[in-house]
Amino acid sequence: MPRALLASFADSIALTDKDAPLNAGRLRTEVLSGLTVALALVPEAVAFAFVAGVHPLVGLYAAFIVGLITAIFGGRPGMISGATGALAVVMVSLVSLHGVEYLFATVILMGLIQIFVGIMKWGKFIRLVPHPVMLGFVNGLAIVIFLAQLGQFQVPGTAEASGHGMASGEWLSGMPLYLMLGLVVVTMAIIWVMPKITTVIPAPLAGIGIVAAVVIGFGLDVPRVGDLASISGGLPQFHVPFGDGTGIYGTMLAPFNLETLWIILPFALILSAIGLIESLLTLNLVGEMTNKRGGASQECIAQGVSNTVTGFFGGMGGCAMIGQSMINVKSGGRTRIAGIAAALFLLAFILFASGLIEQIPLAALVGVMFMVVIGTFAWNSLTILRKVPKMDAFVTILVTIVTVWTDLATAVVVGVIVSALAYSWNNATRISAKIHQTPEGAKVYGVQGPLFFGSSEGFAELFDVYNDPSLVIVDFADSRVVDQSALQAIEGIAGKYEAQGKQIQLRHLSRDCHNLLSKAGHLMVDSDDDPDYEIAVDYSVRTGILGGH
C-alpha cells in the first residue's frame, strides 16, 4: 500500500504527462511560457507588497517560493501561484499594527492550517460552489485585474494602491498618456496577431519583447518597472520570526507566546480561507481549460507547505493567481516545467537581471494583462443572463459585485449561501401529495418532493386529520426524509392522528430514510425489505420521541 501511494504521488508531480510528452518543442514552449509569466509577476508582486505595506522583496520572495513549491507539488500543472492582492488587503492592518515579523508568523500558521485542510481532504467541498458563483468569480476577478492596471496610468511615485488595485494619485496626461495608451494597444495587437504568424514564441512574450525593444531603442520616456521599485536583492534568508530582538527588516520579532497566537490566529484563518478558495477555484478553471480533474486536496497541501516555507524565508505568502495562470495556459504551458521556470526566472531577475528587467515598460505588461482580462471574462454570461433562471442571474451579478468591492472569499461565501437558500426555497415549494382511497377504505397520501426543514410546514398542511378515515398511509416512494425537522414533522402528524384515535403508517421508505427513522426510534417495525422497493412494508410511528407530543 505505501508503494502504491508513493507511486500515485510520483505520477501526480511528474514534470510531464501523456497529454504533453517532453520533447524539444514542448520544452521550449514551457520555458518561454514560464519566462512570460515571470515578467508579468514582477510588477504584480511589487504592487501587492506596497498594498500590504511591506518591502517589495517580501512580495518577490513570496512569488518565487510559493510559485516554485506549488509548481512542483500542486494539484494542477499549469497553475501559477504567488503574492496576490486578495491576501495583501488582509495583511495591511496586521503589518501596520504589529510589524512585518508578525506577518511572517501569520503566514507560517496560515500554511499549517492549509496543510491540515488538505490532509482532511476538505478541498473536495469546492464542488459545492454552483456554476453561477463560478461565473461571478471569473467576471469579478477579470474586473479586479483590469482595475489593478489603472494605477500604471499614473505618474510614478504618486499612486497609492488600494486593496483591489485601484489607485489614487496624479494621472498621466497629454503626450505621456497618449504614448502609454498607444504602447498598450500595440502590445495587445501583437498578442492578437502573433498566433496567426507563428506559435514558436508565446504571443505575450513577443508583445513584451517588441514593445520593450522599441521603448529602449528610441529612448521613449514612459513608466518602467524600475519606476515602481528596485527589484535587486539576494537569495531569501532563512530566519525564525519568533523571539527577542529584531528581524531581517529591522522590526521587532514576534514573541513566542499565547498573546502572539491570539493576534495572528484570526488573520491566519482569514488568509488561509481566502487563499484556498481562490486556489481551488483557479484549479477548477484551469482544469476546464486543460481538460484535467481532481487534485483539490493535493493543491491544499502544496499551498500550505509553500506558505509555511515562505514565512520562514521572509515572504508575504500567496495563493493561485488567475491572471498569471491564464497567461501560462494561453502561452502553451501545460506541465510543471512552466511554473518551475517562472519561479526560477523570477529569482534570476532578482539576483542577476534586475537592471534589465527594470527597463521593461509598464505599458507592455499592462497590455498583456488587458488581454488576460478579455480572455478571462465570461462574455457569454452577458447573453445567457436573460435565459437562465432569474435567481442564477442574480447570483452571478451579486458575486461579481462583491468580488470587486470586498474580496473573493466573501463573494464566494455569499454566493454559495444565496444559492443554497434559493435551492432550499425551491425544494420547499415542491412538496405535494397525490391522494387516493384503497378498496379497504384507507386514505393514501403519496408524498411528492423532499421532506426537510424547508418543506416540513408544507408537509403538515397536506393532511386533513379531522376528516380522514381511521387508517392513513403516507407513501414516500417519490420523497425522501432528509433531516431532524422532517422527523419532527412526521411525529407531529402522527401525534395529531393518534389524538383523534386514528392510525398512520409509513410506506416505501428508502434505505437511508428507514435508517434515519429507526435511529431516532420512530419505527415500530425494523425491516430491510422496504428500502429496496421490492415489497411495501407498512411502518407504524412511535410518537413522543422528540418531545413534540
XYZ file of C-alpha atoms in Angstrom:
549
model
C 0.000 0.000 0.000
C 2.732 2.574 0.813
C 4.370 1.798 -2.547
C 1.063 2.377 -4.343
C 0.571 5.692 -2.576
C 4.142 6.711 -3.340
C 3.704 5.780 -6.997
C 0.454 7.734 -7.192
C 2.113 10.805 -5.672
C 5.094 10.459 -8.010
C 2.739 10.370 -11.002
C 0.895 13.434 -9.760
C 4.064 15.540 -9.576
C 5.661 14.291 -12.790
C 7.018 17.112 -14.917
C 5.101 15.892 -17.959
C 2.180 13.592 -18.723
C 0.765 11.635 -21.636
C -1.037 14.705 -22.962
C 2.172 16.772 -23.039
C 5.164 14.454 -23.677
C 8.533 16.108 -23.252
C 10.436 16.914 -26.437
C 12.443 19.862 -27.711
C 9.348 21.729 -28.887
C 7.442 21.131 -25.669
C 10.418 22.150 -23.537
C 10.846 25.388 -25.494
C 7.157 26.215 -25.157
C 7.152 25.543 -21.411
C 10.312 27.572 -20.718
C 9.189 30.551 -22.827
C 5.774 30.419 -21.200
C 7.475 30.473 -17.805
C 9.557 33.483 -18.861
C 6.409 35.341 -19.922
C 4.758 34.603 -16.592
C 7.852 35.699 -14.666
C 7.894 39.064 -16.444
C 4.227 39.580 -15.586
C 4.824 38.523 -11.963
C 7.330 41.281 -11.204
C 5.056 44.367 -11.190
C 2.219 42.390 -9.589
C 4.401 41.186 -6.696
C 5.837 44.673 -6.154
C 2.401 46.310 -6.258
C 0.882 43.813 -3.805
C 3.841 44.287 -1.460
C 3.032 48.010 -1.452
C -0.618 47.191 -0.706
C 0.420 45.056 2.281
C 2.812 47.764 3.495
C 5.997 45.692 3.194
C 9.280 45.874 1.260
C 8.999 44.909 -2.456
C 11.374 41.970 -1.925
C 8.882 40.492 0.548
C 6.416 40.187 -2.342
C 9.034 38.971 -4.819
C 10.369 36.312 -2.457
C 6.820 35.104 -1.858
C 6.181 34.906 -5.601
C 9.363 32.862 -6.038
C 8.950 30.432 -3.133
C 5.180 29.927 -3.374
C 5.392 29.693 -7.155
C 8.193 27.113 -7.080
C 6.737 24.799 -4.432
C 3.206 24.814 -5.833
C 4.556 24.284 -9.351
C 6.310 21.118 -8.163
C 3.725 19.692 -5.779
C 0.436 21.418 -6.675
C -2.725 19.678 -7.769
C -2.876 21.119 -11.280
C 0.054 21.517 -13.717
C -0.220 24.871 -15.456
C -1.341 26.822 -12.394
C 0.756 29.758 -11.232
C 0.851 30.930 -7.624
C 2.409 33.946 -5.967
C 1.714 37.041 -3.902
C -1.853 38.242 -4.513
C -3.902 41.325 -3.816
C -6.689 39.292 -2.204
C -4.284 38.371 0.607
C -2.487 41.713 0.703
C -5.609 43.655 1.673
C -5.977 41.482 4.777
C -2.290 41.743 5.693
C -2.031 45.527 5.680
C -3.761 46.079 9.046
C -1.645 43.373 10.724
C 1.582 44.899 9.399
C 0.591 48.437 10.366
C -0.336 47.412 13.918
C 2.319 44.826 14.769
C 5.062 44.812 12.123
C 6.267 42.541 9.365
C 7.594 39.784 11.654
C 4.034 39.152 12.868
C 3.096 38.808 9.200
C 5.738 36.108 8.693
C 4.453 34.283 11.777
C 0.909 34.562 10.441
C 1.935 33.160 7.055
C 3.503 30.148 8.783
C 0.308 29.474 10.746
C -1.750 30.077 7.601
C 0.272 27.388 5.841
C -0.177 24.889 8.670
C -3.949 25.429 8.557
C -3.964 24.833 4.801
C -1.938 21.631 5.226
C -4.488 20.416 7.794
C -7.345 21.186 5.375
C -5.565 19.198 2.679
C -4.892 16.212 4.953
C -8.556 16.193 5.983
C -9.486 16.307 2.263
C -11.808 19.265 2.806
C -10.780 20.707 -0.533
C -13.424 18.497 -2.156
C -16.118 20.821 -0.799
C -15.197 23.295 -3.511
C -17.544 21.215 -5.675
C -20.408 22.783 -3.713
C -19.717 26.075 -5.476
C -22.515 26.411 -8.078
C -21.853 27.400 -11.681
C -23.403 30.884 -11.314
C -20.925 31.547 -8.499
C -18.066 30.399 -10.755
C -19.253 32.792 -13.464
C -19.400 35.634 -10.965
C -15.941 34.690 -9.666
C -14.439 34.759 -13.158
C -16.113 38.015 -14.145
C -15.355 39.717 -10.840
C -11.719 38.689 -10.967
C -11.414 39.913 -14.559
C -12.694 43.310 -13.428
C -10.292 43.324 -10.463
C -7.359 42.536 -12.779
C -8.455 45.384 -15.049
C -8.746 47.841 -12.157
C -5.334 46.759 -10.867
C -3.750 48.035 -14.090
C -5.175 51.548 -13.807
C -2.521 52.519 -11.301
C 0.062 52.197 -14.088
C -1.574 55.172 -15.835
C -0.495 57.464 -13.015
C 2.694 59.426 -12.541
C 5.237 57.109 -10.854
C 5.615 57.873 -7.170
C 2.179 59.479 -6.778
C -0.054 56.408 -6.890
C -1.220 54.795 -3.685
C -2.557 51.321 -4.382
C -5.685 50.164 -2.614
C -6.896 46.670 -1.892
C -8.309 45.956 -5.308
C -5.658 47.585 -7.385
C -7.442 50.931 -7.658
C -5.078 53.776 -7.063
C -5.324 57.399 -6.051
C -2.670 59.719 -7.383
C -1.755 62.043 -10.217
C -2.946 60.685 -13.563
C -0.832 60.855 -16.691
C -2.000 63.450 -19.196
C -1.062 64.825 -22.575
C 1.654 63.095 -24.594
C 2.785 60.701 -21.769
C -0.785 59.373 -21.524
C -1.180 59.036 -25.298
C 2.182 57.269 -25.541
C 1.233 54.903 -22.731
C -2.119 54.080 -24.325
C -0.502 53.646 -27.723
C 2.048 51.154 -26.409
C -0.692 49.232 -24.580
C -2.706 48.965 -27.803
C 0.394 47.910 -29.784
C 1.133 45.194 -27.225
C -2.438 43.907 -27.400
C -2.323 43.936 -31.219
C 0.915 41.924 -31.242
C -0.574 39.365 -28.844
C -3.651 39.066 -31.072
C -1.749 38.806 -34.358
C 1.245 36.729 -33.266
C -0.518 33.328 -33.075
C -1.637 33.784 -36.696
C 2.019 34.167 -37.739
C 3.854 31.693 -35.507
C 3.433 29.803 -32.252
C 7.149 29.268 -31.684
C 7.252 32.229 -29.289
C 4.353 32.822 -26.875
C 2.383 35.843 -28.050
C 2.557 37.698 -24.684
C 6.352 37.298 -24.612
C 6.580 38.616 -28.171
C 4.447 41.605 -27.209
C 6.626 42.410 -24.198
C 9.859 41.930 -26.136
C 8.929 44.016 -29.185
C 7.464 46.918 -27.207
C 10.419 46.886 -24.780
C 12.858 46.970 -27.716
C 11.047 49.940 -29.244
C 10.954 51.858 -25.962
C 14.596 51.185 -25.086
C 15.813 51.649 -28.666
C 14.122 55.019 -29.138
C 14.579 56.126 -25.534
C 10.872 56.791 -25.044
C 10.034 58.453 -21.747
C 7.374 56.119 -20.354
C 6.912 54.485 -16.918
C 9.034 51.378 -16.492
C 9.252 48.568 -13.933
C 12.129 50.325 -12.203
C 9.865 53.291 -11.514
C 7.848 51.118 -9.131
C 10.826 49.967 -7.072
C 14.200 48.291 -7.364
C 13.894 44.522 -7.602
C 17.571 43.863 -6.918
C 18.298 41.571 -3.997
C 19.996 38.415 -2.786
C 18.790 34.918 -2.003
C 15.955 34.657 0.548
C 17.401 34.246 4.049
C 16.093 31.661 6.494
C 15.030 33.155 9.779
C 12.557 32.381 12.554
C 10.138 35.293 13.106
C 9.722 34.422 16.809
C 11.921 35.525 19.699
C 13.614 38.636 21.072
C 15.469 41.271 19.102
C 14.981 42.490 15.555
C 14.301 40.628 12.336
C 15.766 40.844 8.846
C 13.886 44.057 8.030
C 14.775 45.835 11.261
C 11.468 45.315 13.060
C 10.890 43.502 16.350
C 10.447 39.738 16.275
C 7.126 38.280 17.443
C 7.270 36.842 20.993
C 6.641 33.112 21.088
C 3.657 33.091 23.450
C -0.134 32.786 23.555
C -0.611 36.522 23.177
C 1.064 36.371 19.771
C -1.079 33.374 18.826
C -4.305 35.257 19.621
C -3.073 38.169 17.494
C -2.136 36.161 14.420
C -4.779 33.397 14.569
C -7.727 35.445 13.191
C -5.568 36.739 10.340
C -4.227 33.252 9.623
C -7.737 31.780 9.426
C -8.944 34.503 7.050
C -5.826 34.304 4.877
C -5.938 30.511 4.671
C -9.612 30.594 3.672
C -9.100 33.262 1.008
C -6.003 31.518 -0.319
C -7.646 28.112 -0.576
C -10.863 29.406 -2.117
C -9.006 31.387 -4.778
C -6.600 28.497 -5.426
C -9.296 25.831 -5.693
C -11.498 27.951 -7.949
C -8.482 28.673 -10.150
C -7.708 24.942 -10.113
C -11.201 24.221 -11.445
C -10.909 26.941 -14.074
C -7.526 25.715 -15.313
C -8.874 22.163 -15.191
C -11.700 23.115 -17.556
C -9.237 24.707 -19.976
C -6.784 21.776 -19.908
C -9.406 19.030 -19.504
C -7.996 17.884 -16.154
C -9.833 16.939 -12.977
C -9.044 16.260 -9.332
C -6.125 17.393 -7.226
C -8.010 19.608 -4.746
C -6.529 18.062 -1.590
C -3.055 17.953 -3.120
C -3.360 21.642 -4.019
C -4.357 22.495 -0.428
C -1.283 20.714 0.929
C 1.003 22.321 -1.662
C -0.343 25.781 -0.852
C 0.130 25.089 2.851
C 3.696 23.846 2.501
C 4.626 26.776 0.274
C 3.237 29.342 2.715
C 4.856 27.677 5.720
C 8.242 27.730 3.990
C 7.690 31.298 2.773
C 7.063 32.517 6.311
C 10.494 31.228 7.339
C 12.185 32.966 4.386
C 10.753 36.465 4.702
C 7.907 36.232 2.175
C 4.367 37.553 2.455
C 2.710 34.284 1.439
C 0.434 33.771 -1.517
C -2.019 31.628 -3.430
C -3.007 30.829 -7.004
C -3.052 33.772 -9.419
C -5.755 33.512 -12.047
C -4.228 36.198 -14.289
C -0.790 34.605 -14.468
C -2.352 31.145 -14.734
C -4.309 32.319 -17.771
C -1.134 33.784 -19.300
C 0.627 30.462 -18.780
C -2.139 28.299 -20.203
C -2.734 30.566 -23.203
C 1.031 30.678 -23.857
C 1.077 26.885 -24.099
C 2.146 25.957 -20.573
C 0.656 22.576 -19.748
C 3.193 20.967 -17.411
C 5.006 21.719 -14.196
C 8.044 22.866 -16.134
C 6.456 26.230 -16.969
C 5.679 27.041 -13.330
C 9.130 25.956 -12.190
C 10.737 28.007 -14.968
C 8.675 31.066 -13.997
C 9.854 30.856 -10.389
C 13.499 30.352 -11.366
C 13.378 33.193 -13.888
C 11.936 35.435 -11.183
C 14.813 34.547 -8.850
C 17.288 35.195 -11.663
C 15.745 38.627 -12.186
C 16.263 39.449 -8.509
C 19.851 38.162 -8.390
C 21.310 38.998 -11.786
C 19.000 40.848 -14.184
C 17.262 43.486 -12.101
C 18.769 46.327 -14.148
C 17.454 44.862 -17.401
C 14.005 43.941 -16.088
C 13.578 47.396 -14.583
C 13.823 48.837 -18.114
C 10.714 46.980 -19.335
C 7.889 49.476 -19.994
C 4.850 49.019 -17.803
C 2.691 49.571 -20.882
C 3.771 46.206 -22.292
C 2.813 44.398 -19.092
C -0.483 46.300 -18.890
C -1.249 45.232 -22.465
C -0.638 41.594 -21.525
C -2.936 41.871 -18.508
C -5.641 43.591 -20.567
C -5.591 40.625 -22.944
C -5.881 38.369 -19.888
C -8.943 40.353 -18.822
C -10.519 39.901 -22.257
C -9.788 36.186 -22.205
C -10.894 35.663 -18.609
C -14.209 37.496 -18.594
C -17.082 35.132 -19.443
C -18.607 37.241 -22.211
C -21.244 34.606 -22.932
C -22.639 35.257 -19.455
C -23.927 38.613 -20.706
C -26.244 36.818 -23.125
C -27.213 33.805 -21.013
C -28.257 36.013 -18.087
C -31.528 36.597 -19.953
C -32.048 32.880 -20.497
C -31.140 31.287 -17.163
C -33.406 31.392 -14.084
C -33.569 34.840 -12.525
C -32.018 33.621 -9.283
C -28.966 32.226 -11.120
C -28.564 35.522 -12.959
C -28.857 37.400 -9.664
C -26.199 35.198 -8.015
C -23.781 35.732 -10.914
C -24.172 39.513 -10.746
C -24.026 39.513 -6.925
C -20.782 37.509 -6.784
C -19.235 39.740 -9.448
C -20.053 42.897 -7.491
C -18.976 41.504 -4.115
C -15.694 40.241 -5.611
C -14.900 43.735 -6.879
C -15.920 45.627 -3.742
C -14.755 43.251 -0.999
C -12.751 40.097 -1.646
C -13.056 36.749 -3.346
C -13.676 34.654 -0.243
C -16.540 36.866 0.902
C -18.027 36.840 -2.592
C -17.926 33.053 -2.905
C -19.372 32.501 0.579
C -22.170 34.982 -0.134
C -22.861 33.345 -3.493
C -22.981 29.830 -2.027
C -25.274 30.929 0.822
C -27.697 32.726 -1.524
C -27.679 29.743 -3.911
C -28.314 27.327 -1.036
C -31.195 29.426 0.288
C -32.691 29.650 -3.199
C -32.345 25.884 -3.641
C -33.966 25.251 -0.253
C -36.850 27.564 -1.071
C -37.431 25.931 -4.454
C -37.492 22.481 -2.878
C -39.688 23.692 -0.049
C -42.346 24.766 -2.527
C -42.232 21.429 -4.355
C -43.803 19.374 -1.547
C -47.199 17.990 -2.541
C -49.225 14.792 -2.346
C -51.238 12.533 -4.637
C -54.258 11.291 -2.679
C -56.411 8.210 -3.274
C -58.550 5.683 -1.359
C -57.805 1.957 -1.109
C -60.591 -0.616 -1.555
C -60.350 -1.224 2.207
C -61.165 2.410 2.893
C -57.690 3.617 3.906
C -56.573 7.008 2.648
C -53.147 7.128 0.920
C -51.032 10.279 0.732
C -48.377 9.846 -1.983
C -45.843 12.493 -0.933
C -44.043 14.263 -3.784
C -40.750 16.097 -3.168
C -38.105 16.033 -0.408
C -39.147 16.381 3.215
C -36.653 18.597 5.061
C -36.593 21.712 7.253
C -37.777 23.945 4.426
C -40.764 21.812 3.437
C -41.807 20.448 6.829
C -44.501 23.103 7.322
C -45.912 22.492 3.842
C -45.863 18.748 4.576
C -48.055 19.238 7.659
C -50.565 21.234 5.629
C -51.120 18.323 3.222
C -53.148 16.278 5.724
C -56.822 16.557 6.664
C -56.562 14.962 10.100
C -60.156 15.522 11.272
C -61.898 14.255 8.123
C -59.555 11.363 7.265
C -60.594 7.721 7.851
C -59.284 5.610 10.724
C -56.277 4.365 8.705
C -53.961 6.739 6.855
C -50.977 5.604 4.779
C -48.146 8.012 3.933
C -46.304 6.757 0.848
C -42.725 8.064 0.451
C -41.952 6.346 -2.855
C -41.462 9.761 -4.503
C -39.996 11.517 -1.469
C -37.072 11.418 0.939
C -36.902 12.048 4.671
C -33.815 14.244 4.984
C -33.244 15.742 8.433
C -34.357 16.258 12.026
C -37.046 18.748 11.020
C -38.535 16.063 8.771
C -38.619 13.628 11.685
C -40.326 16.230 13.828
C -42.893 16.867 11.088
C -43.699 13.149 10.785
C -44.023 12.793 14.539
C -46.201 15.884 14.685
C -48.648 14.472 12.120
C -48.628 11.071 13.813
C -49.428 12.714 17.138
C -52.416 14.537 15.650
C -53.837 11.323 14.175
C -53.197 9.476 17.437
C -55.083 12.164 19.344
C -58.050 11.513 17.046
C -57.828 7.756 17.655
C -56.594 7.082 14.120
C -53.683 5.006 12.838
C -50.941 6.220 10.492
C -48.459 4.073 8.604
C -45.386 4.908 6.521
C -44.753 3.117 3.274
C -41.898 2.872 0.760
C -39.117 4.326 2.814
C -35.750 4.351 1.061
C -32.888 2.702 2.917
C -31.363 5.936 4.218
C -34.799 7.221 5.309
C -35.511 3.927 7.035
C -32.202 4.070 8.898
C -32.764 7.695 9.892
C -36.208 6.974 11.329
C -35.076 3.782 13.026
C -32.144 5.571 14.671
C -34.481 8.214 16.035
C -36.766 5.477 17.380
C -39.772 6.357 15.245
C -40.354 2.983 13.543
C -42.235 0.225 15.316
C -41.071 -2.363 12.746
C -37.472 -2.946 11.698
C -37.248 -4.279 8.149
C -34.813 -4.040 5.232
C -37.297 -5.141 2.561
C -38.952 -1.790 2.025
C -35.851 0.286 1.177
C -35.315 -1.804 -1.967
C -38.909 -1.173 -3.096
C -39.436 -4.900 -3.684
C -42.431 -5.067 -1.346
C -44.335 -2.403 0.525
C -43.912 -2.760 4.269
C -46.141 -0.622 6.449
C -44.455 1.039 9.400
C -46.292 2.331 12.418
C -44.984 5.523 14.004
C -43.967 5.853 17.638
C -44.753 9.383 18.833
C -43.195 11.338 21.666
C -39.591 10.569 20.729
C -38.710 14.193 20.008
C -40.826 15.629 22.769
C -43.352 17.087 20.361
C -46.314 15.120 21.786
